[in-house]
mmCIF file with all atom_site columns, C-alpha atoms in Angstrom:
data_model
loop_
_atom_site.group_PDB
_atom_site.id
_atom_site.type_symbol
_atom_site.label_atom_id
_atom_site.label_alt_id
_atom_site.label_comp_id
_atom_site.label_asym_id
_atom_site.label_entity_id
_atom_site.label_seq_id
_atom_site.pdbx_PDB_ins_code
_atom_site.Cartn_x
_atom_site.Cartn_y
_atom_site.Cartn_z
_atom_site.occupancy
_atom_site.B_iso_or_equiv
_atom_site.pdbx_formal_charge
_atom_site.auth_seq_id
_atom_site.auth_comp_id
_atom_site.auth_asym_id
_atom_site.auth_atom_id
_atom_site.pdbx_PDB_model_num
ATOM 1   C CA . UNK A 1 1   ? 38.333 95.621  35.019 1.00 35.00 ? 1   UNK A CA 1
ATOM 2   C CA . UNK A 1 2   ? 36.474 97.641  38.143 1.00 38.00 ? 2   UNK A CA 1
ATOM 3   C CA . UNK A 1 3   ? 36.723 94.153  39.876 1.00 39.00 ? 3   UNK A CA 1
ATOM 4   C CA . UNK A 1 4   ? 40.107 93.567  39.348 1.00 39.00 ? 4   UNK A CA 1
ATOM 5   C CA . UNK A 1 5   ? 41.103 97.253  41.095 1.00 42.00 ? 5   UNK A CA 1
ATOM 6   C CA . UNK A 1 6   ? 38.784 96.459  43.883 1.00 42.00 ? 6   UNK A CA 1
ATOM 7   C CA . UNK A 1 7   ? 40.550 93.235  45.016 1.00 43.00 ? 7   UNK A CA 1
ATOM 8   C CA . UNK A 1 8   ? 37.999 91.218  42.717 1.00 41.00 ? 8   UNK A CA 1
ATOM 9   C CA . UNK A 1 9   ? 35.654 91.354  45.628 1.00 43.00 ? 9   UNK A CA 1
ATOM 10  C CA . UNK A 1 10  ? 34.739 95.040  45.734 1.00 53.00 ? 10  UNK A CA 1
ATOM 11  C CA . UNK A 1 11  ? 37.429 95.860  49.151 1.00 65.00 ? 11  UNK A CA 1
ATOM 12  C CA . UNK A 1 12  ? 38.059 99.290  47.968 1.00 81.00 ? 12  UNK A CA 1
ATOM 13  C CA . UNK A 1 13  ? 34.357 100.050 47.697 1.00 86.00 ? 13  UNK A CA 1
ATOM 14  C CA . UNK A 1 14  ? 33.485 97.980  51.199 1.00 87.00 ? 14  UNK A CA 1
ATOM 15  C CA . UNK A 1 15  ? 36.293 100.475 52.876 1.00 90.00 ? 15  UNK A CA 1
ATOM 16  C CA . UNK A 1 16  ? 35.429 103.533 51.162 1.00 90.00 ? 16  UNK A CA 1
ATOM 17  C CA . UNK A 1 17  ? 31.916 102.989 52.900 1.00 92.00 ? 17  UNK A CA 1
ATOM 18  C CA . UNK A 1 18  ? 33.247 101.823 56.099 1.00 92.00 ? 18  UNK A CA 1
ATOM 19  C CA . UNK A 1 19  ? 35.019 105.156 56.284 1.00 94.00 ? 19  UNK A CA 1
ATOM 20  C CA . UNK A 1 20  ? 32.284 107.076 55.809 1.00 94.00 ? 20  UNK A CA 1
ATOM 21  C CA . UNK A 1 21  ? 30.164 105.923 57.919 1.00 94.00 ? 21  UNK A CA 1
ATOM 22  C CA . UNK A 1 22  ? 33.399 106.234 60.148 1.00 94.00 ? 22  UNK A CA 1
ATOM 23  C CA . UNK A 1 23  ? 33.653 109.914 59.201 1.00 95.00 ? 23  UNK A CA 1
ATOM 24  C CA . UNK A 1 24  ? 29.659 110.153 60.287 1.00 96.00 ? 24  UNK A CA 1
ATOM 25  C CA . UNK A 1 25  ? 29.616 108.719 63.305 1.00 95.00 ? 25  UNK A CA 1
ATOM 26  C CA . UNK A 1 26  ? 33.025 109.415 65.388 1.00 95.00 ? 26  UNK A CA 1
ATOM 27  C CA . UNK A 1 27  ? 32.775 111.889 67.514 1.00 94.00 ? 27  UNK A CA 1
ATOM 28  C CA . UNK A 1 28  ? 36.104 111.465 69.241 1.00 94.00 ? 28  UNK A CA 1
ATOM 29  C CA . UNK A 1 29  ? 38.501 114.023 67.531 1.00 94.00 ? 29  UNK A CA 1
ATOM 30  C CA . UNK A 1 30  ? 41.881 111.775 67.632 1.00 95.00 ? 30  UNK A CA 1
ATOM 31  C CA . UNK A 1 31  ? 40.604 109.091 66.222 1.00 95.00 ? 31  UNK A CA 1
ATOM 32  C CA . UNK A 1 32  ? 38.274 110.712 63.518 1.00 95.00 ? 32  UNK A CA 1
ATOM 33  C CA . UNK A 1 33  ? 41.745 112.661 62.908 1.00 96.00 ? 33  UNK A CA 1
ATOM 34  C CA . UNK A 1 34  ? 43.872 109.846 62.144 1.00 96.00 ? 34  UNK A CA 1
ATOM 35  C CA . UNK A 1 35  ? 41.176 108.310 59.976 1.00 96.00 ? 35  UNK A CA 1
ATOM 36  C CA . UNK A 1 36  ? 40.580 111.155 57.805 1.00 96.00 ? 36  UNK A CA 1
ATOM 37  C CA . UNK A 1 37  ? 44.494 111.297 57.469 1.00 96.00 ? 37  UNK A CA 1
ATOM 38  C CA . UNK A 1 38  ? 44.835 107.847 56.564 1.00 95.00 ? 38  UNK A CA 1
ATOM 39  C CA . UNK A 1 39  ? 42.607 108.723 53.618 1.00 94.00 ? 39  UNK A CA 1
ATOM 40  C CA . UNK A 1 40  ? 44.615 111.683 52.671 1.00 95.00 ? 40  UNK A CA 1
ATOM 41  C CA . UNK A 1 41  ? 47.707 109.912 52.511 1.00 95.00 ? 41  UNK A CA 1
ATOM 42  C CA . UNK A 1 42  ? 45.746 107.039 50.345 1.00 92.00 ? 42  UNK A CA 1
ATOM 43  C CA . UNK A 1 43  ? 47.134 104.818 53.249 1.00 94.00 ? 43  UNK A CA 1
ATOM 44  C CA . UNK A 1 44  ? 44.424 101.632 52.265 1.00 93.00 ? 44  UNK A CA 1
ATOM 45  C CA . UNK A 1 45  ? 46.957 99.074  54.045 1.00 94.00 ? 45  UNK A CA 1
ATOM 46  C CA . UNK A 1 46  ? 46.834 100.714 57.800 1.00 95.00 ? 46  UNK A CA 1
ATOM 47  C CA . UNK A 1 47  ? 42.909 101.667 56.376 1.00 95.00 ? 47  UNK A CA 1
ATOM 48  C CA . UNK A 1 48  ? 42.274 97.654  56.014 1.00 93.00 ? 48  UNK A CA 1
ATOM 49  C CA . UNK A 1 49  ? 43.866 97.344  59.119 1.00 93.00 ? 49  UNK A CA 1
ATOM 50  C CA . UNK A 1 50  ? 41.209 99.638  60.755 1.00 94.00 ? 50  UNK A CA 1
ATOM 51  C CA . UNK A 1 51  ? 38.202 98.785  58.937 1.00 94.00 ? 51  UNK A CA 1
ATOM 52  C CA . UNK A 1 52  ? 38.965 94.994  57.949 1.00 86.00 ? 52  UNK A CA 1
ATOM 53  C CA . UNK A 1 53  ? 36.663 93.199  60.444 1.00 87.00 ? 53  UNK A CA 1
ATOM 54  C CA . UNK A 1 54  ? 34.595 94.345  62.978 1.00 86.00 ? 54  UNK A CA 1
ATOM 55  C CA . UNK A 1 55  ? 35.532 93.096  66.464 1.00 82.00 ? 55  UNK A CA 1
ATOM 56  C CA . UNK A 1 56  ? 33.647 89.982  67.739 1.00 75.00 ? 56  UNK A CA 1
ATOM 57  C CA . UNK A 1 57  ? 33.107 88.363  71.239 1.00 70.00 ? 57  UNK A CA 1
ATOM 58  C CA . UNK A 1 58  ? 35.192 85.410  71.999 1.00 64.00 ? 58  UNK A CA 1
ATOM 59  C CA . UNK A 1 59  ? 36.074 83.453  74.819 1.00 62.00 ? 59  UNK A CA 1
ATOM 60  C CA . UNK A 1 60  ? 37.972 86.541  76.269 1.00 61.00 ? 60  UNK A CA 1
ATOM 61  C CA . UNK A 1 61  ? 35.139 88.821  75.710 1.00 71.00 ? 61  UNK A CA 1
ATOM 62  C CA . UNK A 1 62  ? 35.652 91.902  73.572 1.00 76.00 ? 62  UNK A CA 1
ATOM 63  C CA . UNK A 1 63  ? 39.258 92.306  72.661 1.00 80.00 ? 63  UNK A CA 1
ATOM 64  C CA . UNK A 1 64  ? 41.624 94.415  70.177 1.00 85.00 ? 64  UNK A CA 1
ATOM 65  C CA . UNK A 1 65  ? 43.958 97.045  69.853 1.00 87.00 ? 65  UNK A CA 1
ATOM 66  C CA . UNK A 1 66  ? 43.217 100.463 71.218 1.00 90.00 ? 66  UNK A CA 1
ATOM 67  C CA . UNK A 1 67  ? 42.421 102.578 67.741 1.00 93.00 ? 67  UNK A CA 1
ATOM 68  C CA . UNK A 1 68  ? 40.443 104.126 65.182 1.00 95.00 ? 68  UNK A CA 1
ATOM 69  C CA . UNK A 1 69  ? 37.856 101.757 63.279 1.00 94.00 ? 69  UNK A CA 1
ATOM 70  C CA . UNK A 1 70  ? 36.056 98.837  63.357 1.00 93.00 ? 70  UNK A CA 1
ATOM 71  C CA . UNK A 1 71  ? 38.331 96.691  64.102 1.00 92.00 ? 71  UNK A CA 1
ATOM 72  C CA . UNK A 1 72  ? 39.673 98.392  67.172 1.00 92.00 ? 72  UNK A CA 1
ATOM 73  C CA . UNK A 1 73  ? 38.491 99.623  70.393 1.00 91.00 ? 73  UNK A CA 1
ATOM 74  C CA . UNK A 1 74  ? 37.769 102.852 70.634 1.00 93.00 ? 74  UNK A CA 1
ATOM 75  C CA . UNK A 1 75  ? 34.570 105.285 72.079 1.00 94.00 ? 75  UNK A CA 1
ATOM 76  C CA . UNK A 1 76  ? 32.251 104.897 68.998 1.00 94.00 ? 76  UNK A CA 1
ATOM 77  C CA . UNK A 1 77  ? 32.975 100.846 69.356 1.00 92.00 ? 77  UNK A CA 1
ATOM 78  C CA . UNK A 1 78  ? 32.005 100.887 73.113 1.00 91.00 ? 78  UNK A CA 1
ATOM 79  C CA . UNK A 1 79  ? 29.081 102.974 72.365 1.00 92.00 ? 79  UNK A CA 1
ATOM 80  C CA . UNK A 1 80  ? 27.942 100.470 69.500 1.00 90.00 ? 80  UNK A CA 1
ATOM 81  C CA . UNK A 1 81  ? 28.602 97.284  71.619 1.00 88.00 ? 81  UNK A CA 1
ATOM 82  C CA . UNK A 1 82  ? 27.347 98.449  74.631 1.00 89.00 ? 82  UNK A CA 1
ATOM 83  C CA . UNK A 1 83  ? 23.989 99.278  72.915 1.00 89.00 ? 83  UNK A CA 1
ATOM 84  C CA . UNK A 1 84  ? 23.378 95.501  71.736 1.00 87.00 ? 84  UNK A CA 1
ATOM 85  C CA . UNK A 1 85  ? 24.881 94.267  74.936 1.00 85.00 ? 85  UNK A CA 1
ATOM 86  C CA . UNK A 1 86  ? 21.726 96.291  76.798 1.00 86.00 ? 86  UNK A CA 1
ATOM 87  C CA . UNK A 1 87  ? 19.763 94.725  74.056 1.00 88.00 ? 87  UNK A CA 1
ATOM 88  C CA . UNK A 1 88  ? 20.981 91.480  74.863 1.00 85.00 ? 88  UNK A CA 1
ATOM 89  C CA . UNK A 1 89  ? 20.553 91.683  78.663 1.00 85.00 ? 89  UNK A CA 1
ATOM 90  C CA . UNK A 1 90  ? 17.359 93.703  78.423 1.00 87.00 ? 90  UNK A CA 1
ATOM 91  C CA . UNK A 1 91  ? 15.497 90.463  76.835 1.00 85.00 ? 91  UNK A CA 1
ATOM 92  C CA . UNK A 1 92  ? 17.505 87.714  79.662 1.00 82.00 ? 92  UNK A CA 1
ATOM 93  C CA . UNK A 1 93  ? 16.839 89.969  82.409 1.00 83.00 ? 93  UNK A CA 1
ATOM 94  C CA . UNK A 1 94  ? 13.333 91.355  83.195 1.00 86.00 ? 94  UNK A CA 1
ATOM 95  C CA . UNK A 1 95  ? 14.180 93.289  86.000 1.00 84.00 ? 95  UNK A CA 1
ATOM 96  C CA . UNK A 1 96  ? 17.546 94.761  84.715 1.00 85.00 ? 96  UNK A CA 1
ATOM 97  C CA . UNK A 1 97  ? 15.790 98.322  85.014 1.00 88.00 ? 97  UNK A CA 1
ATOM 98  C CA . UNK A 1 98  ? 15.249 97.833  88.706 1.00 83.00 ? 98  UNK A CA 1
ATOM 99  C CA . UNK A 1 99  ? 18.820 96.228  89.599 1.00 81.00 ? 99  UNK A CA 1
ATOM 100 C CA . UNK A 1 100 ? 21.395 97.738  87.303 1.00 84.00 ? 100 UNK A CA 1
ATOM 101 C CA . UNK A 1 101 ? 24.793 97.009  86.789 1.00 85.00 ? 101 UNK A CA 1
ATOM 102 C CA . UNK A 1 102 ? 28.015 97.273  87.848 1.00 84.00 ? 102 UNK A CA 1
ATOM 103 C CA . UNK A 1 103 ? 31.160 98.633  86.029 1.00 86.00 ? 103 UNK A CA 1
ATOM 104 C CA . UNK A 1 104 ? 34.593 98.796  86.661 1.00 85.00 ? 104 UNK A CA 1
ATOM 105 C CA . UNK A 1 105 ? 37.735 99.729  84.801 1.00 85.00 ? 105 UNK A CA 1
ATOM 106 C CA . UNK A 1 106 ? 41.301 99.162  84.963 1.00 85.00 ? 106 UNK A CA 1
ATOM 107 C CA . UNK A 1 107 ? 44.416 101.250 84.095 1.00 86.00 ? 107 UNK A CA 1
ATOM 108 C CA . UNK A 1 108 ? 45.001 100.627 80.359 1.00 86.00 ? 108 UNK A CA 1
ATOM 109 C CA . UNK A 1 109 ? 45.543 103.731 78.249 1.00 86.00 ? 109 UNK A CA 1
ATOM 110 C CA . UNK A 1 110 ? 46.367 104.620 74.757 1.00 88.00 ? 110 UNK A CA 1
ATOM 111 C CA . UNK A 1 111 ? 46.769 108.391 74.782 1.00 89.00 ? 111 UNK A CA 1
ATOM 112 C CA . UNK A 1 112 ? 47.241 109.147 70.747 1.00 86.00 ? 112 UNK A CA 1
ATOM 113 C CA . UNK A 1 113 ? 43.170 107.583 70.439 1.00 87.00 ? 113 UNK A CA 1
ATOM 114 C CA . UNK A 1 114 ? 42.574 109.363 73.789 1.00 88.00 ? 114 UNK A CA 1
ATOM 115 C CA . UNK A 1 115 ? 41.194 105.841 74.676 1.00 87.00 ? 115 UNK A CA 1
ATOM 116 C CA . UNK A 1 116 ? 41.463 104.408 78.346 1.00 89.00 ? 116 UNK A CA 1
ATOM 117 C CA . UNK A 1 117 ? 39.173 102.135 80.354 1.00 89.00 ? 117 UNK A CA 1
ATOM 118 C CA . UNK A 1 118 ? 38.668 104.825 82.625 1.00 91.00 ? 118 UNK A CA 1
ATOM 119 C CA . UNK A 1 119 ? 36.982 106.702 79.696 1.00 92.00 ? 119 UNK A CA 1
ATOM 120 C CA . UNK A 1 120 ? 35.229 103.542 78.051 1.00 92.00 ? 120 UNK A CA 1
ATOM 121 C CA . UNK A 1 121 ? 33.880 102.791 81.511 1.00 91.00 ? 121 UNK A CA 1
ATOM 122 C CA . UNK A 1 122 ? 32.222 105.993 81.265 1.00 93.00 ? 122 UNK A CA 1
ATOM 123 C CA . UNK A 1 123 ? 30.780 105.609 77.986 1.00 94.00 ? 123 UNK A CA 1
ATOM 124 C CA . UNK A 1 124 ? 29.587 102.753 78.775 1.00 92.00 ? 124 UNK A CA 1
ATOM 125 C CA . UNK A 1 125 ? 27.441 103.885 81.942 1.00 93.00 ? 125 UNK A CA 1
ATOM 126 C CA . UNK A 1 126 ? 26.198 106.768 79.867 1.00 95.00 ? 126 UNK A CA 1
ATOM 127 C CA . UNK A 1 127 ? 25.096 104.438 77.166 1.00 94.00 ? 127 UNK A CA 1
ATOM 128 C CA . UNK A 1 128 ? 23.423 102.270 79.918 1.00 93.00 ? 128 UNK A CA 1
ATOM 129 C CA . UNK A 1 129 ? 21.823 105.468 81.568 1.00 94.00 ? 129 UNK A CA 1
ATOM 130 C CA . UNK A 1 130 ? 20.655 106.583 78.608 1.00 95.00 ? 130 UNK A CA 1
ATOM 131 C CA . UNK A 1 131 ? 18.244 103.521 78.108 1.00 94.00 ? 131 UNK A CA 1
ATOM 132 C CA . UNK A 1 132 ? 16.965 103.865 81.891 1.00 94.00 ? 132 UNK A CA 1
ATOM 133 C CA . UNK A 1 133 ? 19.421 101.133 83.382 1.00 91.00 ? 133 UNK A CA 1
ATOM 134 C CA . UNK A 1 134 ? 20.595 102.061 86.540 1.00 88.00 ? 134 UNK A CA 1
ATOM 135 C CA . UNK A 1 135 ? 24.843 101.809 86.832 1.00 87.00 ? 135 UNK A CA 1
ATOM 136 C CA . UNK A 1 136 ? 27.152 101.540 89.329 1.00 84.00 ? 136 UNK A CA 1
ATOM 137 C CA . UNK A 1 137 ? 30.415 102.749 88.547 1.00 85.00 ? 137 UNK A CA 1
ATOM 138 C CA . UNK A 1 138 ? 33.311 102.751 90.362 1.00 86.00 ? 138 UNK A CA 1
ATOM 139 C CA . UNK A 1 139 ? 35.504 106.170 90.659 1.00 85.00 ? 139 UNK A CA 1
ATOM 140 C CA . UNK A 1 140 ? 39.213 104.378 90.137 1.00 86.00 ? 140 UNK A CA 1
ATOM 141 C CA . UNK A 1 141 ? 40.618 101.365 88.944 1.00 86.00 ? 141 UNK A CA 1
ATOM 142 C CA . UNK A 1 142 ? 39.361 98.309  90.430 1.00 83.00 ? 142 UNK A CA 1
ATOM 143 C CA . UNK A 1 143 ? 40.020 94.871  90.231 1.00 80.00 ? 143 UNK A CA 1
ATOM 144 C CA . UNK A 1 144 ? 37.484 92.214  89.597 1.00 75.00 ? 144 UNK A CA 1
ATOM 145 C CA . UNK A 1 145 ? 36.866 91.179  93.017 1.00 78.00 ? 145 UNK A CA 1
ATOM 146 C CA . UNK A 1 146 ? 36.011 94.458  94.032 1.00 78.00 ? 146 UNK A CA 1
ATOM 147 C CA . UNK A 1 147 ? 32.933 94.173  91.195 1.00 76.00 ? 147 UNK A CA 1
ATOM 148 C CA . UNK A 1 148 ? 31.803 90.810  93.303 1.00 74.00 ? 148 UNK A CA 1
ATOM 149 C CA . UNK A 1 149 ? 32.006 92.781  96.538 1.00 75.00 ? 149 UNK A CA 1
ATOM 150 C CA . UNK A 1 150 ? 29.880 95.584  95.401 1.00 74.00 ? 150 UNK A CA 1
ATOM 151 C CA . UNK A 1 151 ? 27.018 93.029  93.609 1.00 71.00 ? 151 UNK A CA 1
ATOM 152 C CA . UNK A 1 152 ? 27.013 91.772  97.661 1.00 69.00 ? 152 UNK A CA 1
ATOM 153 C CA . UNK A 1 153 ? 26.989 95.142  99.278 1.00 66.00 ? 153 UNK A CA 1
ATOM 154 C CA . UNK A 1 154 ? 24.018 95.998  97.185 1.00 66.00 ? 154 UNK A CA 1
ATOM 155 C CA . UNK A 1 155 ? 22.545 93.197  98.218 1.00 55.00 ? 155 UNK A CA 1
ATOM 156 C CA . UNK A 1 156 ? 22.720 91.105  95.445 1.00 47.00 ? 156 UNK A CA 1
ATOM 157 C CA . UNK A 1 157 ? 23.682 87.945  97.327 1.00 40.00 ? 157 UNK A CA 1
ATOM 158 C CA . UNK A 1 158 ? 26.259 85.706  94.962 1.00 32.00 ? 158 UNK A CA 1
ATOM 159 C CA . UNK A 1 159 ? 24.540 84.739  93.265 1.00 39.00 ? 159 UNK A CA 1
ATOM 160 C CA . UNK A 1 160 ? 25.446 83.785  89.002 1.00 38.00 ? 160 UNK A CA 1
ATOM 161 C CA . UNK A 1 161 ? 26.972 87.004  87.111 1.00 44.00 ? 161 UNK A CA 1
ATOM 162 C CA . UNK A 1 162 ? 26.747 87.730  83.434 1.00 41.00 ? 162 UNK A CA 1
ATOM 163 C CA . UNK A 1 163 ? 30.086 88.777  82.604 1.00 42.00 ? 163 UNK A CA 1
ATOM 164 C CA . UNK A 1 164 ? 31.346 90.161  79.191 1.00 39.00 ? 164 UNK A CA 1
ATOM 165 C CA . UNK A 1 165 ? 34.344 92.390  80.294 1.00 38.00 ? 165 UNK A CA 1
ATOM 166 C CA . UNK A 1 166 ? 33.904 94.902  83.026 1.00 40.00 ? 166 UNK A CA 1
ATOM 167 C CA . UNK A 1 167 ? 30.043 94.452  82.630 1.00 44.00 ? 167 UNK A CA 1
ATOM 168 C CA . UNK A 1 168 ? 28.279 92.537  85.421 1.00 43.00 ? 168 UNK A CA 1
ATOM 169 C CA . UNK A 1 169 ? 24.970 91.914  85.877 1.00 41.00 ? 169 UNK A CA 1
ATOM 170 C CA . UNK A 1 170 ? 22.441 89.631  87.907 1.00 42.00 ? 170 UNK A CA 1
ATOM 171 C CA . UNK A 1 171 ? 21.111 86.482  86.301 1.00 42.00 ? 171 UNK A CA 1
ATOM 172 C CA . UNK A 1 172 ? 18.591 84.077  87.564 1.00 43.00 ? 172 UNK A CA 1
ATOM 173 C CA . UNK A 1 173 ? 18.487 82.684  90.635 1.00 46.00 ? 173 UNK A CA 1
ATOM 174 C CA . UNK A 1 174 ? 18.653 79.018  89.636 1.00 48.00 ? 174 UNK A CA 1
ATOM 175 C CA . UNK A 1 175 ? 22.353 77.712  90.275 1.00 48.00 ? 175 UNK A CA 1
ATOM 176 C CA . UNK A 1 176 ? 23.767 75.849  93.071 1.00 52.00 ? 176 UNK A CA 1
ATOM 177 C CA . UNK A 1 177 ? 26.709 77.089  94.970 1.00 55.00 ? 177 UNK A CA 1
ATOM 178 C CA . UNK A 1 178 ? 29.245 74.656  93.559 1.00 58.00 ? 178 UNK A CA 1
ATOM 179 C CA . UNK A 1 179 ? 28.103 76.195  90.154 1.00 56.00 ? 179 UNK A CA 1
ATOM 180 C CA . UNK A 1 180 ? 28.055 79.659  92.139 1.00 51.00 ? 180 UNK A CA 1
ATOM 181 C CA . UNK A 1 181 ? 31.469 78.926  93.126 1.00 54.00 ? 181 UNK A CA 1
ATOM 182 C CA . UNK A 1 182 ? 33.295 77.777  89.474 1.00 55.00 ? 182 UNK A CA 1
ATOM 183 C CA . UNK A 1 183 ? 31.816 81.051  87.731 1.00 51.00 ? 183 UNK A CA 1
ATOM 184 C CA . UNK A 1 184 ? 32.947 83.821  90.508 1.00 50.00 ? 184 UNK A CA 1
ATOM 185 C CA . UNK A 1 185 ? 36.716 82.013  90.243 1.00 49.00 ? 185 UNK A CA 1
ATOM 186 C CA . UNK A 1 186 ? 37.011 82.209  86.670 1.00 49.00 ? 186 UNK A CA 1
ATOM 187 C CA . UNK A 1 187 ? 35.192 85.847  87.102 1.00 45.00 ? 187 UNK A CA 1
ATOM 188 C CA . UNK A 1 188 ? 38.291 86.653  89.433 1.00 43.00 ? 188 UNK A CA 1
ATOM 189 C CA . UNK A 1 189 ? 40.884 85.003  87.237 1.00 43.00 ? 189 UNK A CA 1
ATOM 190 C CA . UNK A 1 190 ? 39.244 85.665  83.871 1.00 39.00 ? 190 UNK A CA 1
ATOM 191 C CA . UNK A 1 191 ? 37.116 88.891  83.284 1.00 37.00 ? 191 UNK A CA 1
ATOM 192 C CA . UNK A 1 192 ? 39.673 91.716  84.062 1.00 34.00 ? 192 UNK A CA 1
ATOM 193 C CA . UNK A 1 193 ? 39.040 94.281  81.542 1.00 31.00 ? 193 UNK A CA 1
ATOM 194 C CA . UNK A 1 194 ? 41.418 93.923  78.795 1.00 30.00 ? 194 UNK A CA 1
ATOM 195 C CA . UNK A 1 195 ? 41.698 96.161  75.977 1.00 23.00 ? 195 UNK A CA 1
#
């Protein structure tokens, strides 16, 4: 019978510990709010919504709705994926310590999470900072090409970017500038931040 009230697959259980851990970990008042109402009103619909999947890169990088949960974008989810993406780049990139990165942000808001770029921008150079990666990160909104501009004023040369979002750093120094060429214009048309 216990399998048949939790969806047969154990869903009610599976949330129930994704909001906790929720309830742990969120430090952002709005959103741990709205959470911990959602639970008082026994809303498990807008709660699956929430906690159904965690988001996953794609093609478009990192994208969802502006929100509390898993599913959504919100401080504790830019904290969380901007700690495996300095995992990830810490292992391509030996001298990612030395160089940095480069971070940008555009003008996207969603005031009732208190999420913005602006503010996931930040979190993201703090989380960077925090693990000894230098960051450059630019005061107002900024489009893409700006990002490019700075990598050359810091004497970066163009040369290949790793781009997930409005995270850029330096790869190796092995393409040719027709390669060069392809990946900064589908950086420029392709990796505005977009949340």
């Amino acid at each position: 019978m216990a399998a048949a009230e939790d969806g047969g697959l154990g869903e009610n259980t599976r949330l129930d510990q994704e909001t906790a851990q929720w309830l742990r970990w969120d430090k952002n008042f709005l959103t741990l709010e709205a959470v911990k109402r959602l639970i008082a009103e026994g809303n498990k619909e807008e709660l699956g919504k929430c906690f159904g999947a965690r988001m996953e890169f794609g093609t478009a990088g990192l994208r969802a709705a502006m929100g509390p949960g898993i599913s959504r974008m919100n401080d504790l989810t830019i904290i969380q994926t901007t700690q495996g993406f300095c995992r990830y780049l810490e292992k391509q990139f030996s001298d990612l310590k030395q160089k940095g990165i480069v971070i940008s942000f555009d003008a996207r808001a969603h005031p009732s999470s208190g999420g913005s770029s602006r503010r996931f921008a930040r979190l993201a150079a703090t989380t960077f900072i925090s693990q000894g990666i230098p960051v450059y990160l630019f005061s107002d909104i900024t489009p893409t090409p700006f990002v490019v501009e700075a990598l050359k004023a810091l004497e970066w040369r163009l040369r290949p970017f790793l781009c997930l979002k409005n995270f850029l750093a330096q790869p190796s120094r092995r393409w040719n500038e027709k390669a060069l060429r392809k990946l900064l214009t589908f950086l420029i048309r392709k990796c505005i931040l977009e949340f």
